[in-house]
Amino acid sequence: MKKLLGLAIFSFIFTSSLALAQPQPSFLVVYPPANHQTSTEKIFFIGTAPPDAPVLINDRQINRSQAGHFAPSFPLKLGENVFKVRYQNQEREIKVTRLSTQPQLPDGLGFAKDSLTPAVDIARLPGELICFGAVAPPQANVSVKLANQTIPLSPQSPEAQLPANSSILTGRNQATISNTNIRNYQGCTTITNAADLGQPQFSLTLNGQTMTEAGKGKVEIIAPAQLPVVEVTAASGVARTGSSTDHSRLTPLPKGTRASVTGRDGDWLRLDYGAWINSKETKIIPGAVAPQTVIRSVGYRQLAGTTEIRFPLQMPVPVSVEQSDRNFTLTLYNTTAQTDTIRLDDDPLISRLDWQQVNPQQVKYTFNLKKLQQWGYNLKYDNTTLVLSLRHAPNIQSRKPLSGIKILLDPGHGGKESGAIGPTGYPEKDVNLVVSKLLRDELVQRGAKVVMTREDDRDVSLVERQEIISKEQPAIALSIHYNSLPDNGDAEKTKGFGSFWYHPQSHNPAVFLQNYVVNKLRKPSYGVFWNNLALTRPSVAPAVLLELGFMSNPYEFEEVVNPEEQKKMAKTLADGVTEWFKMAK
């Protein structure tokens, strides 16, 4: 699954028409491309050739599956690596360049390229730490001049280099410390008054020579009494723990949410409750004062299949959600309670609602739930009233559990998005659709109403798929994929079935289906992963992304493309879904 790993792993070579064109070449290398660049310590080769003669890579005979597929891994040295892949009288030369992950110092006196921080314009409150960093040679004297201050930067001990998030998928999730001939210099200061301080000036002195360089980012101190106020314009504003997409997601902010801006890093805004949001998802409200609200009554009503809780507010404020087995907790920020009365009748979902003023600016509402399994929620603003909709369990019949149950199937990728590519050039998008249709037929036979995000080879964006789930509000959403690995994975050995979930309501079906398929089909277990994926993020229903096997594994690929194995997988998944609904009843 290419999207999962954040890699454009196989899109370089095949569109679906090319991948399925006839006749297929007898000798094929589909990965890596001819001039591939990577920062990993090794690389794998995926391809196929008739099994009647050996395949050699740099004169080393490699292992292959019965059908002739291969995926061996080779170590990489820094710089250019040349591989010659030979089958009989045919040869492919592939160059792979391993890039260094360490900053590189210039030949003369100077800082490492792009090492000066802050690298973008920043804004902070008076009295907050403002920190600077630079990479320079050992024994250098480094400082920063900001306005009328000179801040010395001290050499730091080597920091551990964190692995990428995708490293957990390859079993190489280890931090490393590199001993190099460079040093990371850091220092901080505080400024007490609001001011536009301009660009910091970095200075480096070594062996009697001095050079200066202006930082790329300007520094501004903003006045607490004049904080700008923004309103979320996106349908679901992406709140994060920090000022980049590398930082973790928090509860999305409903459209219309207002908050004061207490800091800025380039295009990213820090909101008054601590989260960061991209400024492109907001608009400034000229002249608005810091958003604050009181809350008095809390409304309640039951709708068809839903319990709706309404929180009337003076203005839309930031919110966050926490879920556990028996609790659903909603926190309102910049809010003070004046609540005396809450109505909550005997409800099929909620046993009791508790609330508390956590601090002067934060009110927490805890819904104590009657059952372990939650079925999804929706959170939005209706003008200034926050509306929380908690979905009830579907009507599950004992004798025919799927009768009338709406299930959404999402065949991964499609159109220009091929997904992973197998040794023969066969694209993941095609097998995703084949198995999804087989699964649909099995579920319909059991009485389910099945909705699919696509039924042919077309482009369907991740946002469109999420919108379909939100509109259809199924009892469960399953995204069907086949897997692949980042460059440092072991494609020849890694195989098996994997499940991915995000919201707690999706954990139980993910684990259940993982165990069911692995045990029934006696497949290797790749594992169950909490993962913030586009198709696990929808909150309106339990949403699970399933990786049914590995396109990149030469042995498992033979099962992936086997029509009988595809039917067996679809039937087993349908049986597993049926058994899960029986248990969840």
PDB file of C-alpha atoms in Angstrom, residues 136-372:
ATOM      1  CA  ALA A 136      29.181  24.109  12.354  1.00  0.00           C
ATOM      2  CA  PRO A 137      32.663  22.537  12.782  1.00  0.00           C
ATOM      3  CA  PRO A 138      33.864  21.496  16.257  1.00  0.00           C
ATOM      4  CA  GLN A 139      35.771  24.096  18.293  1.00  0.00           C
ATOM      5  CA  ALA A 140      33.982  26.936  16.514  1.00  0.00           C
ATOM      6  CA  ASN A 141      32.704  29.999  18.357  1.00  0.00           C
ATOM      7  CA  VAL A 142      29.069  30.539  17.316  1.00  0.00           C
ATOM      8  CA  SER A 143      26.690  33.305  18.328  1.00  0.00           C
ATOM      9  CA  VAL A 144      23.537  35.080  17.182  1.00  0.00           C
ATOM     10  CA  LYS A 145      22.777  38.782  17.256  1.00  0.00           C
ATOM     11  CA  LEU A 146      19.092  39.651  17.608  1.00  0.00           C
ATOM     12  CA  ALA A 147      18.216  43.342  17.947  1.00  0.00           C
ATOM     13  CA  ASN A 148      20.552  44.538  20.738  1.00  0.00           C
ATOM     14  CA  GLN A 149      21.306  41.080  22.157  1.00  0.00           C
ATOM     15  CA  THR A 150      24.150  38.716  21.383  1.00  0.00           C
ATOM     16  CA  ILE A 151      23.250  35.126  22.258  1.00  0.00           C
ATOM     17  CA  PRO A 152      26.079  32.571  22.472  1.00  0.00           C
ATOM     18  CA  LEU A 153      25.323  29.172  20.951  1.00  0.00           C
ATOM     19  CA  SER A 154      26.915  26.244  22.758  1.00  0.00           C
ATOM     20  CA  PRO A 155      27.954  22.912  21.197  1.00  0.00           C
ATOM     21  CA  GLN A 156      25.587  20.100  22.118  1.00  0.00           C
ATOM     22  CA  SER A 157      26.209  16.410  22.641  1.00  0.00           C
ATOM     23  CA  PRO A 158      25.275  14.344  19.567  1.00  0.00           C
ATOM     24  CA  GLU A 159      21.517  13.835  19.458  1.00  0.00           C
ATOM     25  CA  ALA A 160      19.982  10.485  18.678  1.00  0.00           C
ATOM     26  CA  GLN A 161      18.548  10.399  15.193  1.00  0.00           C
ATOM     27  CA  LEU A 162      14.973   9.177  15.371  1.00  0.00           C
ATOM     28  CA  PRO A 163      13.752   6.558  12.925  1.00  0.00           C
ATOM     29  CA  ALA A 164      10.950   7.407  10.513  1.00  0.00           C
ATOM     30  CA  ASN A 165       7.433   6.430  11.524  1.00  0.00           C
ATOM     31  CA  SER A 166       7.495   3.825   8.753  1.00  0.00           C
ATOM     32  CA  SER A 167      10.387   2.050  10.515  1.00  0.00           C
ATOM     33  CA  ILE A 168       7.921   0.290  12.802  1.00  0.00           C
ATOM     34  CA  LEU A 169       6.666  -1.472   9.661  1.00  0.00           C
ATOM     35  CA  THR A 170      10.091  -2.985   8.961  1.00  0.00           C
ATOM     36  CA  GLY A 171      11.168  -3.884  12.501  1.00  0.00           C
ATOM     37  CA  ARG A 172      14.038  -1.365  12.360  1.00  0.00           C
ATOM     38  CA  ASN A 173      12.575   1.110  14.837  1.00  0.00           C
ATOM     39  CA  GLN A 174      15.822   2.102  16.549  1.00  0.00           C
ATOM     40  CA  ALA A 175      17.279   5.523  17.343  1.00  0.00           C
ATOM     41  CA  THR A 176      20.910   5.951  16.230  1.00  0.00           C
ATOM     42  CA  ILE A 177      23.738   8.285  17.260  1.00  0.00           C
ATOM     43  CA  SER A 178      26.276   9.244  14.633  1.00  0.00           C
ATOM     44  CA  ASN A 179      29.726  10.502  15.557  1.00  0.00           C
ATOM     45  CA  THR A 180      30.609  13.078  12.943  1.00  0.00           C
ATOM     46  CA  ASN A 181      33.032  15.938  12.516  1.00  0.00           C
ATOM     47  CA  ILE A 182      30.254  18.489  12.934  1.00  0.00           C
ATOM     48  CA  ARG A 183      28.493  19.963  15.953  1.00  0.00           C
ATOM     49  CA  ASN A 184      25.008  21.185  16.608  1.00  0.00           C
ATOM     50  CA  TYR A 185      25.143  24.590  18.360  1.00  0.00           C
ATOM     51  CA  GLN A 186      22.097  25.865  20.262  1.00  0.00           C
ATOM     52  CA  GLY A 187      21.111  28.781  22.478  1.00  0.00           C
ATOM     53  CA  CYS A 188      17.958  30.566  23.697  1.00  0.00           C
ATOM     54  CA  THR A 189      16.848  33.950  24.944  1.00  0.00           C
ATOM     55  CA  THR A 190      13.678  35.787  26.004  1.00  0.00           C
ATOM     56  CA  ILE A 191      12.284  39.173  24.987  1.00  0.00           C
ATOM     57  CA  THR A 192       9.934  41.016  27.333  1.00  0.00           C
ATOM     58  CA  ASN A 193       8.372  43.596  25.006  1.00  0.00           C
ATOM     59  CA  ALA A 194       6.340  43.296  21.825  1.00  0.00           C
ATOM     60  CA  ALA A 195       8.477  44.137  18.803  1.00  0.00           C
ATOM     61  CA  ASP A 196       9.400  43.165  15.267  1.00  0.00           C
ATOM     62  CA  LEU A 197      13.024  42.069  15.742  1.00  0.00           C
ATOM     63  CA  GLY A 198      13.850  41.209  12.127  1.00  0.00           C
ATOM     64  CA  GLN A 199      16.328  38.543  11.008  1.00  0.00           C
ATOM     65  CA  PRO A 200      18.886  37.131  13.457  1.00  0.00           C
ATOM     66  CA  GLN A 201      22.516  37.424  12.363  1.00  0.00           C
ATOM     67  CA  PHE A 202      24.610  34.275  12.901  1.00  0.00           C
ATOM     68  CA  SER A 203      28.358  34.560  13.469  1.00  0.00           C
ATOM     69  CA  LEU A 204      30.985  31.794  13.231  1.00  0.00           C
ATOM     70  CA  THR A 205      34.626  32.179  14.290  1.00  0.00           C
ATOM     71  CA  LEU A 206      37.231  29.442  13.769  1.00  0.00           C
ATOM     72  CA  ASN A 207      41.055  29.598  13.594  1.00  0.00           C
ATOM     73  CA  GLY A 208      41.023  33.385  13.691  1.00  0.00           C
ATOM     74  CA  GLN A 209      38.565  33.717  10.812  1.00  0.00           C
ATOM     75  CA  THR A 210      35.015  35.025  11.185  1.00  0.00           C
ATOM     76  CA  MET A 211      32.004  34.863   8.879  1.00  0.00           C
ATOM     77  CA  THR A 212      28.374  35.967   9.324  1.00  0.00           C
ATOM     78  CA  GLU A 213      25.143  34.801   7.758  1.00  0.00           C
ATOM     79  CA  ALA A 214      21.602  36.130   8.110  1.00  0.00           C
ATOM     80  CA  GLY A 215      18.960  33.694   9.298  1.00  0.00           C
ATOM     81  CA  LYS A 216      16.092  32.968   6.931  1.00  0.00           C
ATOM     82  CA  GLY A 217      13.384  33.531   9.521  1.00  0.00           C
ATOM     83  CA  LYS A 218      12.374  36.828  11.105  1.00  0.00           C
ATOM     84  CA  VAL A 219      11.436  37.031  14.794  1.00  0.00           C
ATOM     85  CA  GLU A 220       8.391  38.897  16.116  1.00  0.00           C
ATOM     86  CA  ILE A 221       7.141  39.303  19.692  1.00  0.00           C
ATOM     87  CA  ILE A 222       3.363  39.762  19.725  1.00  0.00           C
ATOM     88  CA  ALA A 223       1.405  41.809  22.244  1.00  0.00           C
ATOM     89  CA  PRO A 224      -0.869  39.642  24.451  1.00  0.00           C
ATOM     90  CA  ALA A 225      -3.563  42.333  24.410  1.00  0.00           C
ATOM     91  CA  GLN A 226      -3.665  42.395  20.607  1.00  0.00           C
ATOM     92  CA  LEU A 227      -3.656  38.722  19.641  1.00  0.00           C
ATOM     93  CA  PRO A 228      -5.210  38.070  16.237  1.00  0.00           C
ATOM     94  CA  VAL A 229      -8.315  35.861  16.170  1.00  0.00           C
ATOM     95  CA  VAL A 230      -8.877  33.274  13.446  1.00  0.00           C
ATOM     96  CA  GLU A 231     -11.849  31.196  12.391  1.00  0.00           C
ATOM     97  CA  VAL A 232     -11.557  27.679  10.957  1.00  0.00           C
ATOM     98  CA  THR A 233     -12.769  27.706   7.345  1.00  0.00           C
ATOM     99  CA  ALA A 234     -12.014  24.078   6.471  1.00  0.00           C
ATOM    100  CA  ALA A 235     -14.803  21.533   6.922  1.00  0.00           C
ATOM    101  CA  SER A 236     -12.557  19.830   9.475  1.00  0.00           C
ATOM    102  CA  GLY A 237      -9.532  21.840  10.544  1.00  0.00           C
ATOM    103  CA  VAL A 238      -6.444  19.693  11.096  1.00  0.00           C
ATOM    104  CA  ALA A 239      -5.067  20.466  14.572  1.00  0.00           C
ATOM    105  CA  ARG A 240      -1.560  19.167  15.359  1.00  0.00           C
ATOM    106  CA  THR A 241       0.904  18.939  18.215  1.00  0.00           C
ATOM    107  CA  GLY A 242       3.440  21.099  16.381  1.00  0.00           C
ATOM    108  CA  SER A 243       4.081  23.325  13.396  1.00  0.00           C
ATOM    109  CA  SER A 244       4.459  20.790  10.583  1.00  0.00           C
ATOM    110  CA  THR A 245       2.738  17.785   9.066  1.00  0.00           C
ATOM    111  CA  ASP A 246       5.337  15.635  10.843  1.00  0.00           C
ATOM    112  CA  HIS A 247       3.545  16.348  14.125  1.00  0.00           C
ATOM    113  CA  SER A 248       0.685  14.202  15.388  1.00  0.00           C
ATOM    114  CA  ARG A 249      -2.935  15.027  14.694  1.00  0.00           C
ATOM    115  CA  LEU A 250      -5.300  16.104  17.437  1.00  0.00           C
ATOM    116  CA  THR A 251      -9.108  16.188  17.384  1.00  0.00           C
ATOM    117  CA  PRO A 252     -10.112  18.070  14.218  1.00  0.00           C
ATOM    118  CA  LEU A 253     -11.626  21.512  14.782  1.00  0.00           C
ATOM    119  CA  PRO A 254     -15.174  21.886  13.400  1.00  0.00           C
ATOM    120  CA  LYS A 255     -15.744  24.567  10.788  1.00  0.00           C
ATOM    121  CA  GLY A 256     -16.474  27.899  12.467  1.00  0.00           C
ATOM    122  CA  THR A 257     -14.227  27.325  15.497  1.00  0.00           C
ATOM    123  CA  ARG A 258     -12.600  30.549  16.714  1.00  0.00           C
ATOM    124  CA  ALA A 259      -9.360  30.920  18.670  1.00  0.00           C
ATOM    125  CA  SER A 260      -6.672  33.476  19.424  1.00  0.00           C
ATOM    126  CA  VAL A 261      -3.264  33.069  17.784  1.00  0.00           C
ATOM    127  CA  THR A 262      -0.458  32.920  20.355  1.00  0.00           C
ATOM    128  CA  GLY A 263       2.427  32.025  18.055  1.00  0.00           C
ATOM    129  CA  ARG A 264       3.439  31.440  14.451  1.00  0.00           C
ATOM    130  CA  ASP A 265       5.980  29.316  12.584  1.00  0.00           C
ATOM    131  CA  GLY A 266       5.818  30.199   8.892  1.00  0.00           C
ATOM    132  CA  ASP A 267       2.374  29.121   7.641  1.00  0.00           C
ATOM    133  CA  TRP A 268       1.507  27.448  10.956  1.00  0.00           C
ATOM    134  CA  LEU A 269      -0.454  29.146  13.727  1.00  0.00           C
ATOM    135  CA  ARG A 270      -0.402  28.206  17.395  1.00  0.00           C
ATOM    136  CA  LEU A 271      -3.891  28.529  18.867  1.00  0.00           C
ATOM    137  CA  ASP A 272      -4.668  29.606  22.411  1.00  0.00           C
ATOM    138  CA  TYR A 273      -5.444  26.082  23.639  1.00  0.00           C
ATOM    139  CA  GLY A 274      -2.038  24.783  22.488  1.00  0.00           C
ATOM    140  CA  ALA A 275      -2.677  23.114  19.129  1.00  0.00           C
ATOM    141  CA  TRP A 276      -1.213  24.221  15.787  1.00  0.00           C
ATOM    142  CA  ILE A 277      -3.131  24.635  12.512  1.00  0.00           C
ATOM    143  CA  ASN A 278      -2.102  25.619   8.996  1.00  0.00           C
ATOM    144  CA  SER A 279      -3.139  29.201   8.268  1.00  0.00           C
ATOM    145  CA  LYS A 280      -4.614  28.058   4.925  1.00  0.00           C
ATOM    146  CA  GLU A 281      -7.426  26.401   6.895  1.00  0.00           C
ATOM    147  CA  THR A 282      -8.337  29.627   8.694  1.00  0.00           C
ATOM    148  CA  LYS A 283      -9.245  33.262   8.139  1.00  0.00           C
ATOM    149  CA  ILE A 284      -8.458  36.268  10.350  1.00  0.00           C
ATOM    150  CA  ILE A 285     -11.437  38.012  11.977  1.00  0.00           C
ATOM    151  CA  PRO A 286     -10.479  41.716  12.044  1.00  0.00           C
ATOM    152  CA  GLY A 287     -11.135  43.443  15.357  1.00  0.00           C
ATOM    153  CA  ALA A 288     -12.306  40.265  17.130  1.00  0.00           C
ATOM    154  CA  VAL A 289     -11.476  39.894  20.823  1.00  0.00           C
ATOM    155  CA  ALA A 290     -10.118  36.693  22.390  1.00  0.00           C
ATOM    156  CA  PRO A 291     -12.866  34.048  22.131  1.00  0.00           C
ATOM    157  CA  GLN A 292     -14.404  33.201  25.513  1.00  0.00           C
ATOM    158  CA  THR A 293     -17.775  31.657  26.316  1.00  0.00           C
ATOM    159  CA  VAL A 294     -19.910  30.491  29.201  1.00  0.00           C
ATOM    160  CA  ILE A 295     -22.102  27.412  29.011  1.00  0.00           C
ATOM    161  CA  ARG A 296     -25.368  26.940  30.860  1.00  0.00           C
ATOM    162  CA  SER A 297     -27.854  24.337  29.710  1.00  0.00           C
ATOM    163  CA  VAL A 298     -26.900  21.139  27.885  1.00  0.00           C
ATOM    164  CA  GLY A 299     -29.610  19.768  25.585  1.00  0.00           C
ATOM    165  CA  TYR A 300     -30.463  16.164  24.746  1.00  0.00           C
ATOM    166  CA  ARG A 301     -32.620  14.307  22.260  1.00  0.00           C
ATOM    167  CA  GLN A 302     -32.860  10.888  20.658  1.00  0.00           C
ATOM    168  CA  LEU A 303     -33.054  10.621  16.891  1.00  0.00           C
ATOM    169  CA  ALA A 304     -33.250   7.534  14.683  1.00  0.00           C
ATOM    170  CA  GLY A 305     -30.126   5.584  15.577  1.00  0.00           C
ATOM    171  CA  THR A 306     -28.444   8.575  17.229  1.00  0.00           C
ATOM    172  CA  THR A 307     -28.235  10.382  20.546  1.00  0.00           C
ATOM    173  CA  GLU A 308     -27.697  14.099  19.994  1.00  0.00           C
ATOM    174  CA  ILE A 309     -26.227  16.385  22.661  1.00  0.00           C
ATOM    175  CA  ARG A 310     -26.357  20.167  22.077  1.00  0.00           C
ATOM    176  CA  PHE A 311     -24.066  22.625  23.843  1.00  0.00           C
ATOM    177  CA  PRO A 312     -25.279  26.231  23.323  1.00  0.00           C
ATOM    178  CA  LEU A 313     -22.277  28.588  23.380  1.00  0.00           C
ATOM    179  CA  GLN A 314     -21.752  32.285  22.907  1.00  0.00           C
ATOM    180  CA  MET A 315     -19.199  31.557  20.191  1.00  0.00           C
ATOM    181  CA  PRO A 316     -17.570  28.436  18.668  1.00  0.00           C
ATOM    182  CA  VAL A 317     -14.490  27.481  20.712  1.00  0.00           C
ATOM    183  CA  PRO A 318     -11.871  24.715  20.275  1.00  0.00           C
ATOM    184  CA  VAL A 319     -12.820  21.198  21.377  1.00  0.00           C
ATOM    185  CA  SER A 320     -11.165  17.798  21.786  1.00  0.00           C
ATOM    186  CA  VAL A 321     -12.398  14.217  22.159  1.00  0.00           C
ATOM    187  CA  GLU A 322     -11.064  11.300  24.197  1.00  0.00           C
ATOM    188  CA  GLN A 323     -12.480   7.778  23.921  1.00  0.00           C
ATOM    189  CA  SER A 324     -12.015   4.750  26.150  1.00  0.00           C
ATOM    190  CA  ASP A 325     -13.889   1.478  26.570  1.00  0.00           C
ATOM    191  CA  ARG A 326     -16.591   2.889  28.813  1.00  0.00           C
ATOM    192  CA  ASN A 327     -16.247   6.655  28.357  1.00  0.00           C
ATOM    193  CA  PHE A 328     -16.564   9.315  25.705  1.00  0.00           C
ATOM    194  CA  THR A 329     -15.087  12.625  26.906  1.00  0.00           C
ATOM    195  CA  LEU A 330     -15.601  16.000  25.269  1.00  0.00           C
ATOM    196  CA  THR A 331     -13.484  18.987  26.362  1.00  0.00           C
ATOM    197  CA  LEU A 332     -14.425  22.604  25.601  1.00  0.00           C
ATOM    198  CA  TYR A 333     -11.653  25.224  25.796  1.00  0.00           C
ATOM    199  CA  ASN A 334     -11.979  28.919  26.618  1.00  0.00           C
ATOM    200  CA  THR A 335     -15.205  27.951  28.378  1.00  0.00           C
ATOM    201  CA  THR A 336     -16.591  28.596  31.869  1.00  0.00           C
ATOM    202  CA  ALA A 337     -19.558  26.623  33.166  1.00  0.00           C
ATOM    203  CA  GLN A 338     -22.681  28.235  34.618  1.00  0.00           C
ATOM    204  CA  THR A 339     -24.510  24.925  34.370  1.00  0.00           C
ATOM    205  CA  ASP A 340     -27.233  23.994  36.863  1.00  0.00           C
ATOM    206  CA  THR A 341     -29.394  21.603  34.845  1.00  0.00           C
ATOM    207  CA  ILE A 342     -28.689  18.861  32.304  1.00  0.00           C
ATOM    208  CA  ARG A 343     -31.389  16.617  30.866  1.00  0.00           C
ATOM    209  CA  LEU A 344     -30.457  13.036  30.061  1.00  0.00           C
ATOM    210  CA  ASP A 345     -33.222  10.424  29.803  1.00  0.00           C
ATOM    211  CA  ASP A 346     -32.658   6.674  29.926  1.00  0.00           C
ATOM    212  CA  ASP A 347     -30.618   6.254  26.778  1.00  0.00           C
ATOM    213  CA  PRO A 348     -29.603   3.107  24.865  1.00  0.00           C
ATOM    214  CA  LEU A 349     -26.011   4.349  24.742  1.00  0.00           C
ATOM    215  CA  ILE A 350     -25.340   6.579  27.763  1.00  0.00           C
ATOM    216  CA  SER A 351     -25.725   5.591  31.405  1.00  0.00           C
ATOM    217  CA  ARG A 352     -24.720   8.971  32.876  1.00  0.00           C
ATOM    218  CA  LEU A 353     -23.231  12.337  31.942  1.00  0.00           C
ATOM    219  CA  ASP A 354     -20.691  13.931  34.313  1.00  0.00           C
ATOM    220  CA  TRP A 355     -19.025  17.305  33.967  1.00  0.00           C
ATOM    221  CA  GLN A 356     -16.309  19.302  35.683  1.00  0.00           C
ATOM    222  CA  GLN A 357     -14.528  22.635  35.360  1.00  0.00           C
ATOM    223  CA  VAL A 358     -10.981  21.358  34.962  1.00  0.00           C
ATOM    224  CA  ASN A 359      -9.501  24.854  35.131  1.00  0.00           C
ATOM    225  CA  PRO A 360     -10.919  28.358  34.631  1.00  0.00           C
ATOM    226  CA  GLN A 361     -10.735  27.962  30.840  1.00  0.00           C
ATOM    227  CA  GLN A 362     -11.622  24.297  30.349  1.00  0.00           C
ATOM    228  CA  VAL A 363     -14.826  22.280  30.875  1.00  0.00           C
ATOM    229  CA  LYS A 364     -14.898  18.506  30.491  1.00  0.00           C
ATOM    230  CA  TYR A 365     -18.031  16.393  29.811  1.00  0.00           C
ATOM    231  CA  THR A 366     -17.750  12.647  30.351  1.00  0.00           C
ATOM    232  CA  PHE A 367     -20.376  10.306  28.909  1.00  0.00           C
ATOM    233  CA  ASN A 368     -20.408   7.005  30.790  1.00  0.00           C
ATOM    234  CA  LEU A 369     -21.367   4.326  28.257  1.00  0.00           C
ATOM    235  CA  LYS A 370     -23.437   1.184  28.687  1.00  0.00           C
ATOM    236  CA  LYS A 371     -21.492  -1.000  26.241  1.00  0.00           C
ATOM    237  CA  LEU A 372     -17.857  -1.484  25.314  1.00  0.00           C
TER     238      LEU A 372
END
